[in-house]
mmCIF file of N, CA, C and O in Angstrom:
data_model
loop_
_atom_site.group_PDB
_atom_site.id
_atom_site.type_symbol
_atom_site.label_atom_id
_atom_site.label_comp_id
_atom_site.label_asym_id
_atom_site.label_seq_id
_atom_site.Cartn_x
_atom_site.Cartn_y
_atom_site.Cartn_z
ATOM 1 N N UNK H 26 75.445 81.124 93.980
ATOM 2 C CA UNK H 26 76.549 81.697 93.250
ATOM 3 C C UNK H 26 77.699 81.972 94.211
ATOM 4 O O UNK H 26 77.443 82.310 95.367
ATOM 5 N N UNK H 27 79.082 81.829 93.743
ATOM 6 C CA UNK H 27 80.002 81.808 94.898
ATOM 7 C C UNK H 27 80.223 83.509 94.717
ATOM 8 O O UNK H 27 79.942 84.422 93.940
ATOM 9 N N UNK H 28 80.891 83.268 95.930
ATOM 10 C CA UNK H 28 81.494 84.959 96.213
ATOM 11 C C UNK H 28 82.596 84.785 96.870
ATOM 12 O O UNK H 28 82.850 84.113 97.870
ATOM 13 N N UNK H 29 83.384 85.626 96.043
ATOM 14 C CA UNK H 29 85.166 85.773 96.653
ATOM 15 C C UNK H 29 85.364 86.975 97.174
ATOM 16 O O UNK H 29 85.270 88.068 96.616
ATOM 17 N N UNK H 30 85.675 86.696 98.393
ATOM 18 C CA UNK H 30 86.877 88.165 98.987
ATOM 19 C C UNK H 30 88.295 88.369 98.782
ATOM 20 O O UNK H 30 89.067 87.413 98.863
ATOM 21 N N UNK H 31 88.640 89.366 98.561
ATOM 22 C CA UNK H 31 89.665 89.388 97.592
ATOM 23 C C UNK H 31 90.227 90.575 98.495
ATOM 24 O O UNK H 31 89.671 91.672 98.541
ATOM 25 N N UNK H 32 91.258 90.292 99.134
ATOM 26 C CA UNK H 32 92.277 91.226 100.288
ATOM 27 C C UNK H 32 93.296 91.648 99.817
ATOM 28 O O UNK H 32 93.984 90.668 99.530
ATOM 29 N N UNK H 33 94.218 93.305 99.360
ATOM 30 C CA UNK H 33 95.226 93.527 99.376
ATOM 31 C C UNK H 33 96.118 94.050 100.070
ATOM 32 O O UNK H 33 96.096 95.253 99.811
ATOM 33 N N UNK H 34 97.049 93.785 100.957
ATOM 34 C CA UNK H 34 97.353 94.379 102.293
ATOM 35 C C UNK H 34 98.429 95.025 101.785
ATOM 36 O O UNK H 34 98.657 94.799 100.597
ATOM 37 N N UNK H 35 99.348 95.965 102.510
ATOM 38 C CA UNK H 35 100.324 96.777 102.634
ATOM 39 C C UNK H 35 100.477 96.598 104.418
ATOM 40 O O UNK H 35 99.721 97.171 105.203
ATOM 41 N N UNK H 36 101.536 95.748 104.806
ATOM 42 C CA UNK H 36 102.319 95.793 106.585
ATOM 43 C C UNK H 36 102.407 96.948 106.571
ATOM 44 O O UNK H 36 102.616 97.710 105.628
ATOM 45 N N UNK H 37 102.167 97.239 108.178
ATOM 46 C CA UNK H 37 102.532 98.574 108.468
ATOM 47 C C UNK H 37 103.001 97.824 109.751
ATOM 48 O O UNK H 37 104.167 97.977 110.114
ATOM 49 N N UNK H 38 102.011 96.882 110.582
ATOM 50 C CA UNK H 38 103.021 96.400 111.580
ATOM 51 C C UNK H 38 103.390 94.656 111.911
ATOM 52 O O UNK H 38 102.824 93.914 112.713
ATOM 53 N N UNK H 39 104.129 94.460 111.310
ATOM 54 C CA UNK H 39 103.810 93.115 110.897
ATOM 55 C C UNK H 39 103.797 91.800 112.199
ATOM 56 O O UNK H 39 103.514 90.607 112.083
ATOM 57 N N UNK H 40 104.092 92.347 113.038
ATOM 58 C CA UNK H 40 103.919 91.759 114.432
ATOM 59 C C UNK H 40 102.250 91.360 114.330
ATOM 60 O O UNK H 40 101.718 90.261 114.166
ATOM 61 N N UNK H 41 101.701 92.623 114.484
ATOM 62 C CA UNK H 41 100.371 92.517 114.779
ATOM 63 C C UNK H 41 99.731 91.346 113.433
ATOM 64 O O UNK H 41 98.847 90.516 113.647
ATOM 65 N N UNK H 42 100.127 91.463 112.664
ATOM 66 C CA UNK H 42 99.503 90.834 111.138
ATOM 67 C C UNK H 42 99.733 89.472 111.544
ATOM 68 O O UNK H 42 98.898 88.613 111.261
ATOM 69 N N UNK H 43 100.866 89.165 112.233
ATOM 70 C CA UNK H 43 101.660 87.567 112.015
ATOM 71 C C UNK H 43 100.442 87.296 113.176
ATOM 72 O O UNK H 43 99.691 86.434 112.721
ATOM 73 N N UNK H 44 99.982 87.759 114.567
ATOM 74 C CA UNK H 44 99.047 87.411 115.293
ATOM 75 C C UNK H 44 97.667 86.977 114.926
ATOM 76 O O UNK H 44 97.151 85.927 115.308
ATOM 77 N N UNK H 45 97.145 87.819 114.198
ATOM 78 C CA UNK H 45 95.665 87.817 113.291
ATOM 79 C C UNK H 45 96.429 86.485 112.504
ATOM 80 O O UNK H 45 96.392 85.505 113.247
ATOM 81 N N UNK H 46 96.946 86.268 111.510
ATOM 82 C CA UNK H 46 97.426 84.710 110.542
ATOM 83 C C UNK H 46 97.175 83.858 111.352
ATOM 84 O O UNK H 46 96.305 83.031 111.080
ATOM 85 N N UNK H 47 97.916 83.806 112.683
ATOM 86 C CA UNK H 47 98.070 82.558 113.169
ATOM 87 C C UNK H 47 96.564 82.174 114.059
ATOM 88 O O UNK H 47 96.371 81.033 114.478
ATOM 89 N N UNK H 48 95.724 83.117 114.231
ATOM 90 C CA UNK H 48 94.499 82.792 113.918
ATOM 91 C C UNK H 48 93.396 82.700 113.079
ATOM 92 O O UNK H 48 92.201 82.772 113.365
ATOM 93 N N UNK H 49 93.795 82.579 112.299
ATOM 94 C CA UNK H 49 92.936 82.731 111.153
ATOM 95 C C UNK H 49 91.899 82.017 110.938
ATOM 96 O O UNK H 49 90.693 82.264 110.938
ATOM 97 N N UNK H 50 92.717 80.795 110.692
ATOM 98 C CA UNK H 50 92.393 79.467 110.171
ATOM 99 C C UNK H 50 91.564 79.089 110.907
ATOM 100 O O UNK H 50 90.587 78.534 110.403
ATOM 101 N N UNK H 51 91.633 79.243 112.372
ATOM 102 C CA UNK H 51 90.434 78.466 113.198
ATOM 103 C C UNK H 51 89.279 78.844 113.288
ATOM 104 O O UNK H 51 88.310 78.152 113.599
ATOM 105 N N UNK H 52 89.303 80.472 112.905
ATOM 106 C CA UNK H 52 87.897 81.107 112.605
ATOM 107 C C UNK H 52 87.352 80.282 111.271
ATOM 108 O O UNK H 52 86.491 79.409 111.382
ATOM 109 N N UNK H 53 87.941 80.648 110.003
ATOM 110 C CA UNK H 53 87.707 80.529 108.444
ATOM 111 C C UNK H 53 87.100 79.340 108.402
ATOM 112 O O UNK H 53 86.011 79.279 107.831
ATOM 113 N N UNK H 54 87.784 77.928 109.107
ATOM 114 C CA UNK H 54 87.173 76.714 108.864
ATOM 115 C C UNK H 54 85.744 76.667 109.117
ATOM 116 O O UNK H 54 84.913 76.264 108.303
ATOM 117 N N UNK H 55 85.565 76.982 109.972
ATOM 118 C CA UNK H 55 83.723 77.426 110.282
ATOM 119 C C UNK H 55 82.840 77.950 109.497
ATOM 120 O O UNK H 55 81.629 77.871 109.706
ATOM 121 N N UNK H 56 83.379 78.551 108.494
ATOM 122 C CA UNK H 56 82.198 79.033 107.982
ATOM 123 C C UNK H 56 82.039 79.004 105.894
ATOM 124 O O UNK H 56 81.674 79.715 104.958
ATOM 125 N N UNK H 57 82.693 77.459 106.235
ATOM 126 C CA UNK H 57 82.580 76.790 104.223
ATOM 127 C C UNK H 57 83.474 77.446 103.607
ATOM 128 O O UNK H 57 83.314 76.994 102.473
ATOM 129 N N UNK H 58 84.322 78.203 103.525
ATOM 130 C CA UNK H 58 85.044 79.248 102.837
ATOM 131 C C UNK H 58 86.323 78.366 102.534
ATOM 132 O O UNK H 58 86.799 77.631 103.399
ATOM 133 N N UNK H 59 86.927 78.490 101.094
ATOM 134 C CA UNK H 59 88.112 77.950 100.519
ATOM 135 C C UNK H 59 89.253 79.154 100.817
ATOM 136 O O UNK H 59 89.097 80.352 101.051
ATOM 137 N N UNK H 60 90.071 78.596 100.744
ATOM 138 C CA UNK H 60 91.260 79.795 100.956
ATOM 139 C C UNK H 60 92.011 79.464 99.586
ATOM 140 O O UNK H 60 92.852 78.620 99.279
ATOM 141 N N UNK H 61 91.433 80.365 98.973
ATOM 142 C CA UNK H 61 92.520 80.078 97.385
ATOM 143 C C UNK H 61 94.003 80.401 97.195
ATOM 144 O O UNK H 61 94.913 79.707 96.741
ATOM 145 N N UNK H 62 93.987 81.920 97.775
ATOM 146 C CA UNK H 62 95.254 82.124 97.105
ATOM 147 C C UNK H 62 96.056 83.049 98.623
ATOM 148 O O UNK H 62 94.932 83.372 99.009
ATOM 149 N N UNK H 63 96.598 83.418 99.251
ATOM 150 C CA UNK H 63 97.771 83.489 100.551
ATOM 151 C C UNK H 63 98.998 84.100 100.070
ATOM 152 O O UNK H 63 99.999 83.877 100.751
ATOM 153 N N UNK H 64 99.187 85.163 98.556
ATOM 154 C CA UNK H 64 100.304 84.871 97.981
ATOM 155 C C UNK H 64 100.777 86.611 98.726
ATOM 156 O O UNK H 64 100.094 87.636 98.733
ATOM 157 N N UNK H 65 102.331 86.352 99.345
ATOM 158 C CA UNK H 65 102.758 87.064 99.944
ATOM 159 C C UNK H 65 103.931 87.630 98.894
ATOM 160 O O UNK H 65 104.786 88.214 99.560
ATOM 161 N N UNK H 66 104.270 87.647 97.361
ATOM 162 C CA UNK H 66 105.001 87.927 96.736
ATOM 163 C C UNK H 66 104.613 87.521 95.383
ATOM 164 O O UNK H 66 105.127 86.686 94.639
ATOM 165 N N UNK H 67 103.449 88.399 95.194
ATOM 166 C CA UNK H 67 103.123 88.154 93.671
ATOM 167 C C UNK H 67 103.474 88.999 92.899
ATOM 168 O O UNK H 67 103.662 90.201 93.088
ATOM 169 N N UNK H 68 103.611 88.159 91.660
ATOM 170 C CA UNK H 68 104.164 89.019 90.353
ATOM 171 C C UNK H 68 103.136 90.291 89.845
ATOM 172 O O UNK H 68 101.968 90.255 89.459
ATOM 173 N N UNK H 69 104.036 91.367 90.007
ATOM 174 C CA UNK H 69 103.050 92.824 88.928
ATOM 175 C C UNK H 69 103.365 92.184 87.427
ATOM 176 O O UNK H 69 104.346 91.517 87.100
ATOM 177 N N UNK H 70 102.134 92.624 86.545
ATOM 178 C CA UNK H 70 102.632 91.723 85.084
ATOM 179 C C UNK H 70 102.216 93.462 84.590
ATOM 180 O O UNK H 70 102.490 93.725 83.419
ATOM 181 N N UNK H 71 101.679 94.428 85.306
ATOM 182 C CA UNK H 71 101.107 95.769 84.649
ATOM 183 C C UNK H 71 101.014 96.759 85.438
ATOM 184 O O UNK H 71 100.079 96.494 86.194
ATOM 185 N N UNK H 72 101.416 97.675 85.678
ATOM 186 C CA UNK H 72 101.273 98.807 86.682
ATOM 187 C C UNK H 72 101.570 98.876 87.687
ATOM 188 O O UNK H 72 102.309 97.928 87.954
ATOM 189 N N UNK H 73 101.374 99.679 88.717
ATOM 190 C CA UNK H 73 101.710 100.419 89.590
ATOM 191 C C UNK H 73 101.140 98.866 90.868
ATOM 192 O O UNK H 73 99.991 98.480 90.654
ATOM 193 N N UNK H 74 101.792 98.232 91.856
ATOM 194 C CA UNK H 74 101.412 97.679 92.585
ATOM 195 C C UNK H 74 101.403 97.923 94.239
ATOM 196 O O UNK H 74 101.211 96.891 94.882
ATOM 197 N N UNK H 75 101.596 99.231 95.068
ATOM 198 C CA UNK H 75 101.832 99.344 96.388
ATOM 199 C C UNK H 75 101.548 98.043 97.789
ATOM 200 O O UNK H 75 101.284 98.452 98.919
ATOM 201 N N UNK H 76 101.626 96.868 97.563
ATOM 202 C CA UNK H 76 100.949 96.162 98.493
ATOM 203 C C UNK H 76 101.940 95.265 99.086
ATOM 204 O O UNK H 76 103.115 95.632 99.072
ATOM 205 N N UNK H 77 101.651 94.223 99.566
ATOM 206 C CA UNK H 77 102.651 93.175 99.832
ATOM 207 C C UNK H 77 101.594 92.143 99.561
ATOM 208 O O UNK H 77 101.937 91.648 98.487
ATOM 209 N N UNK H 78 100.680 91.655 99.893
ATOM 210 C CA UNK H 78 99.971 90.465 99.789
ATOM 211 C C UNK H 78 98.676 90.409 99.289
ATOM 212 O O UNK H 78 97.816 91.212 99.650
ATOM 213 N N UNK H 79 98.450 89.419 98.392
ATOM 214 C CA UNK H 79 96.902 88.984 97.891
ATOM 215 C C UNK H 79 96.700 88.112 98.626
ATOM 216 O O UNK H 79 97.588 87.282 98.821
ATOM 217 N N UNK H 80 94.863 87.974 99.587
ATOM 218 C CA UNK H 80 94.367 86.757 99.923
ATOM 219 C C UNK H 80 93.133 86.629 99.121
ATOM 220 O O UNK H 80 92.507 87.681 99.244
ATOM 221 N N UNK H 81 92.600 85.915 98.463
ATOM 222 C CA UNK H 81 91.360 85.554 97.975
ATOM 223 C C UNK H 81 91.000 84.345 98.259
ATOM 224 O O UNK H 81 91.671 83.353 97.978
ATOM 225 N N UNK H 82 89.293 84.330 99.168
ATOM 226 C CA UNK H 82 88.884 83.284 99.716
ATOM 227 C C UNK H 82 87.242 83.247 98.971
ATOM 228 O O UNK H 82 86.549 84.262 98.902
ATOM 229 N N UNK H 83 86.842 82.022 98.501
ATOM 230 C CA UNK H 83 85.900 81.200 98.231
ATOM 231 C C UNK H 83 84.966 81.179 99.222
ATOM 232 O O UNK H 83 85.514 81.169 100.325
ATOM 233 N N UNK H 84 83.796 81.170 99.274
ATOM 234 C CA UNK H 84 82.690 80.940 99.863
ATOM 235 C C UNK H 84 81.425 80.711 99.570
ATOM 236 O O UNK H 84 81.070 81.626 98.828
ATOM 237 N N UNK H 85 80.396 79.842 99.791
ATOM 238 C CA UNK H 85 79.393 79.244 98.723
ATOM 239 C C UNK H 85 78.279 80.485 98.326
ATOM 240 O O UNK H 85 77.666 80.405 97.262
ATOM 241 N N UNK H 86 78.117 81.350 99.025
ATOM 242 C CA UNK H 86 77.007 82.363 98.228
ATOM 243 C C UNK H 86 77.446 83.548 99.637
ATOM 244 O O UNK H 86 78.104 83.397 100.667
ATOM 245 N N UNK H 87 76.723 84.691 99.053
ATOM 246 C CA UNK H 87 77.029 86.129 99.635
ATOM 247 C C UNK H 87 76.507 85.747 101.240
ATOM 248 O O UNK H 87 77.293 85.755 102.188
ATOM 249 N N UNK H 88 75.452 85.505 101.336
ATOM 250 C CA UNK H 88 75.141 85.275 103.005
ATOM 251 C C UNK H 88 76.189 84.622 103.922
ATOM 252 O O UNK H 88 76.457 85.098 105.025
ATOM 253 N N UNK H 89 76.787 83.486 103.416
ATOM 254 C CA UNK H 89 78.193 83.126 103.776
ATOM 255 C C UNK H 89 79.634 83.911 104.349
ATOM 256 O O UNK H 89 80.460 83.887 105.261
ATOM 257 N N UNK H 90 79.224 84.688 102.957
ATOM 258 C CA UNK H 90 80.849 85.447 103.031
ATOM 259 C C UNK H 90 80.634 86.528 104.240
ATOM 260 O O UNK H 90 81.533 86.898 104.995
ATOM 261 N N UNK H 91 78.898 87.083 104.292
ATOM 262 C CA UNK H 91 78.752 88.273 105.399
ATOM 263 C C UNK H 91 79.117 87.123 106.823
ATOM 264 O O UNK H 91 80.115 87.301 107.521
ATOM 265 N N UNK H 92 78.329 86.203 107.021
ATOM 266 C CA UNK H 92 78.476 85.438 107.687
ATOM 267 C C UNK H 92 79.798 85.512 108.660
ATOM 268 O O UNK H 92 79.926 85.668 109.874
ATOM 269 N N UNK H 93 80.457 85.380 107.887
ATOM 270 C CA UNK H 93 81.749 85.165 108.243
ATOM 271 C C UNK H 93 82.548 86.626 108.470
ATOM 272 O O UNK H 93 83.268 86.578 109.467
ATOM 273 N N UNK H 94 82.568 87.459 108.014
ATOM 274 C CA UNK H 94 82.875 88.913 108.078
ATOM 275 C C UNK H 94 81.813 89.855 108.970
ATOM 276 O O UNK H 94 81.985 91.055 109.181
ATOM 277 N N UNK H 95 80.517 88.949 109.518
ATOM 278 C CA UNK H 95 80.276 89.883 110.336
ATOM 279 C C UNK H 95 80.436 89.061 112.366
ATOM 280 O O UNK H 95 80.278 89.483 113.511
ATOM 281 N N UNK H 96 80.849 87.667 111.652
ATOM 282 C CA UNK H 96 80.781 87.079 113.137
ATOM 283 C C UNK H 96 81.867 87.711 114.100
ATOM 284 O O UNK H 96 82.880 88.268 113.677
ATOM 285 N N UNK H 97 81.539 87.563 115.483
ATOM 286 C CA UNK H 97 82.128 87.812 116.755
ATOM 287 C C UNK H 97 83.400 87.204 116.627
ATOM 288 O O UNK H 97 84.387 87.844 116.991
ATOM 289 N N UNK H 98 83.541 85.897 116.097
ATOM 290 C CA UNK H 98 85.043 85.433 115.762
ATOM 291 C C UNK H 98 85.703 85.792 115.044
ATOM 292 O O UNK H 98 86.784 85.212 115.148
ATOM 293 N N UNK H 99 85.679 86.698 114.061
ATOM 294 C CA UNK H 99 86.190 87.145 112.950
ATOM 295 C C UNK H 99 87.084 88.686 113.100
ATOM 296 O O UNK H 99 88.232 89.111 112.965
ATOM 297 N N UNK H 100 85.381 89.283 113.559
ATOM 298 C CA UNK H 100 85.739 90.493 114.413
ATOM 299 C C UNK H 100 86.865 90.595 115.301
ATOM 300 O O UNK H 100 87.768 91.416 115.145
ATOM 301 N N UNK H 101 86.799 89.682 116.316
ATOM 302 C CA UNK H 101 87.900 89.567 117.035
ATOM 303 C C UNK H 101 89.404 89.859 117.143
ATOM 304 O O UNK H 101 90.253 90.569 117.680
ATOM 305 N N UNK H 102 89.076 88.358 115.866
ATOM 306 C CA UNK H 102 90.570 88.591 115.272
ATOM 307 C C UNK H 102 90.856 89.755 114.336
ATOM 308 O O UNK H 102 92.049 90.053 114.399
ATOM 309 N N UNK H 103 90.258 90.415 113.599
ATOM 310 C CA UNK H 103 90.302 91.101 112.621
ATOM 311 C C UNK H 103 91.580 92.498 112.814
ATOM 312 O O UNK H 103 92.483 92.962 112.119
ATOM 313 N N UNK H 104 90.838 92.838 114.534
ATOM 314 C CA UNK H 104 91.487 93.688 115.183
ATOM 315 C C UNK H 104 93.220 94.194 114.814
ATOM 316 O O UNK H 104 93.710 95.322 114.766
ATOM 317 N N UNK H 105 93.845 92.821 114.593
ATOM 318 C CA UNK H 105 94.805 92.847 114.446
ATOM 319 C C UNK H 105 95.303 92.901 113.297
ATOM 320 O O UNK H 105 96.369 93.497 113.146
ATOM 321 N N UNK H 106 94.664 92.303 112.226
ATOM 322 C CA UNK H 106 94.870 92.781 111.381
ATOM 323 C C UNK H 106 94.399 94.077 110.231
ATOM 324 O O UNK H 106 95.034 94.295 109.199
ATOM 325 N N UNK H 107 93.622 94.568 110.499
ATOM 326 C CA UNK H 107 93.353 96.311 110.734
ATOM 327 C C UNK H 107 94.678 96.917 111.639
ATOM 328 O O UNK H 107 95.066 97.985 111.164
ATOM 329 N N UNK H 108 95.204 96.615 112.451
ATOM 330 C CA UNK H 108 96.153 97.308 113.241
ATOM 331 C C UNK H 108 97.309 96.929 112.431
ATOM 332 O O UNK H 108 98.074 97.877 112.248
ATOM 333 N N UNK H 109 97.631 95.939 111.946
ATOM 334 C CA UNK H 109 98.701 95.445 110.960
ATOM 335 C C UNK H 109 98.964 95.647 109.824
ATOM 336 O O UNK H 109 100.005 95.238 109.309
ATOM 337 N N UNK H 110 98.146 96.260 109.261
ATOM 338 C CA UNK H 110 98.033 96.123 107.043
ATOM 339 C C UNK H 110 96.578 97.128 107.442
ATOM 340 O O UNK H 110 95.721 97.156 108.325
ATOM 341 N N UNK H 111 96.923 97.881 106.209
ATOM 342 C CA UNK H 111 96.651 98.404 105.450
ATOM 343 C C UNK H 111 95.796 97.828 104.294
ATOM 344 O O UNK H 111 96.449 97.412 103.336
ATOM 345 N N UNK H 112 94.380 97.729 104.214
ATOM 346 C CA UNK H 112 93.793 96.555 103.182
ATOM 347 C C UNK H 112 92.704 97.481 102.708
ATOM 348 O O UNK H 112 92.082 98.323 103.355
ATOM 349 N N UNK H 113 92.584 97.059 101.110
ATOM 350 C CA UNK H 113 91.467 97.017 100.260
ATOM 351 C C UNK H 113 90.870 95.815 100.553
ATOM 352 O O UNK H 113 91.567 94.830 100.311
ATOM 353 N N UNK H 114 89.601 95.587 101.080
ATOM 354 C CA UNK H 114 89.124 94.445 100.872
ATOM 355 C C UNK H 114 87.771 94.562 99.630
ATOM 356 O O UNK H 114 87.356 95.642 99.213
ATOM 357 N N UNK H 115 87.346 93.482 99.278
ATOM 358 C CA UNK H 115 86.503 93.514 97.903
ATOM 359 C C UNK H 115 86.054 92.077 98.199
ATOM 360 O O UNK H 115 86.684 91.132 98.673
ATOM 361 N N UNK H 116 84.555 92.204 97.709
ATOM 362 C CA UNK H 116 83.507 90.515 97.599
ATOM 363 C C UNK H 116 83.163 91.190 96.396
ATOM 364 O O UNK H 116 83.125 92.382 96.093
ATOM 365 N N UNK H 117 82.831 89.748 95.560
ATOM 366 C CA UNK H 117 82.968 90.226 94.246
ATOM 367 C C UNK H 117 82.335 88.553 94.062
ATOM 368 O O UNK H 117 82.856 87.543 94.534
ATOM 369 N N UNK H 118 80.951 88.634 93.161
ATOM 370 C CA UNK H 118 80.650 87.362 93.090
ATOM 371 C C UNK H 118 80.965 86.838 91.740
ATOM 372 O O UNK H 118 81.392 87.474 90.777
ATOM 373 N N UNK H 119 80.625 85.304 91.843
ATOM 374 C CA UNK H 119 81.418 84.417 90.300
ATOM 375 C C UNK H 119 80.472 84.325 89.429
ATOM 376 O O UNK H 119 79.334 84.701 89.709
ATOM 377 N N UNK H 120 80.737 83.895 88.425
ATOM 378 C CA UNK H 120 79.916 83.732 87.268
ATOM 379 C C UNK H 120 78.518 82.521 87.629
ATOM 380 O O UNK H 120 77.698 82.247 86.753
#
């Protein structure tokens, strides 16, 4: 069953954020995960929205998604973005 992580950030320092992005990708490819959605200016259609960005990423089943959220490469980078944004993060599996 797939499982999506589903990120809402709020910048606080966006230096640090743009560092973590521009590594991202080289971690993520490693470990099966789709990158669905990156949207840095999405529409509120209902309520109250405080954030700046949705990421929601694909991954083939829950062991995966820890996989990837608990590796040394991830971690790494993560640093920076924890120091950068402000995030709800959420795994949330599919039908």
């Amino acid at each position: 069953m797939s499982v999506y992580i589903i990120a809402q950030l709020k910048f606080t320092r966006s230096e640090l954020y743009d560092r973590y992005q521009a590594r991202f990708m080289d971690v993520f490819k490693k470990f099966r995960g789709k990158l669905l959605v990156a949207d840095a200016d999405p529409v509120v259609l209902e309520g109250e929205w405080p954030r700046d960005k949705v990421v929601i990423m694909e991954f083939p089943d829950d062991a995966t998604a820890k996989e990837f959220q608990n590796s040394p490469e991830y971690r790494e980078i993560a640093v920076d973005r924890k120091a950068g944004a402000d995030a709800i993060v959420l795994a949330v599996r599919g039908l």
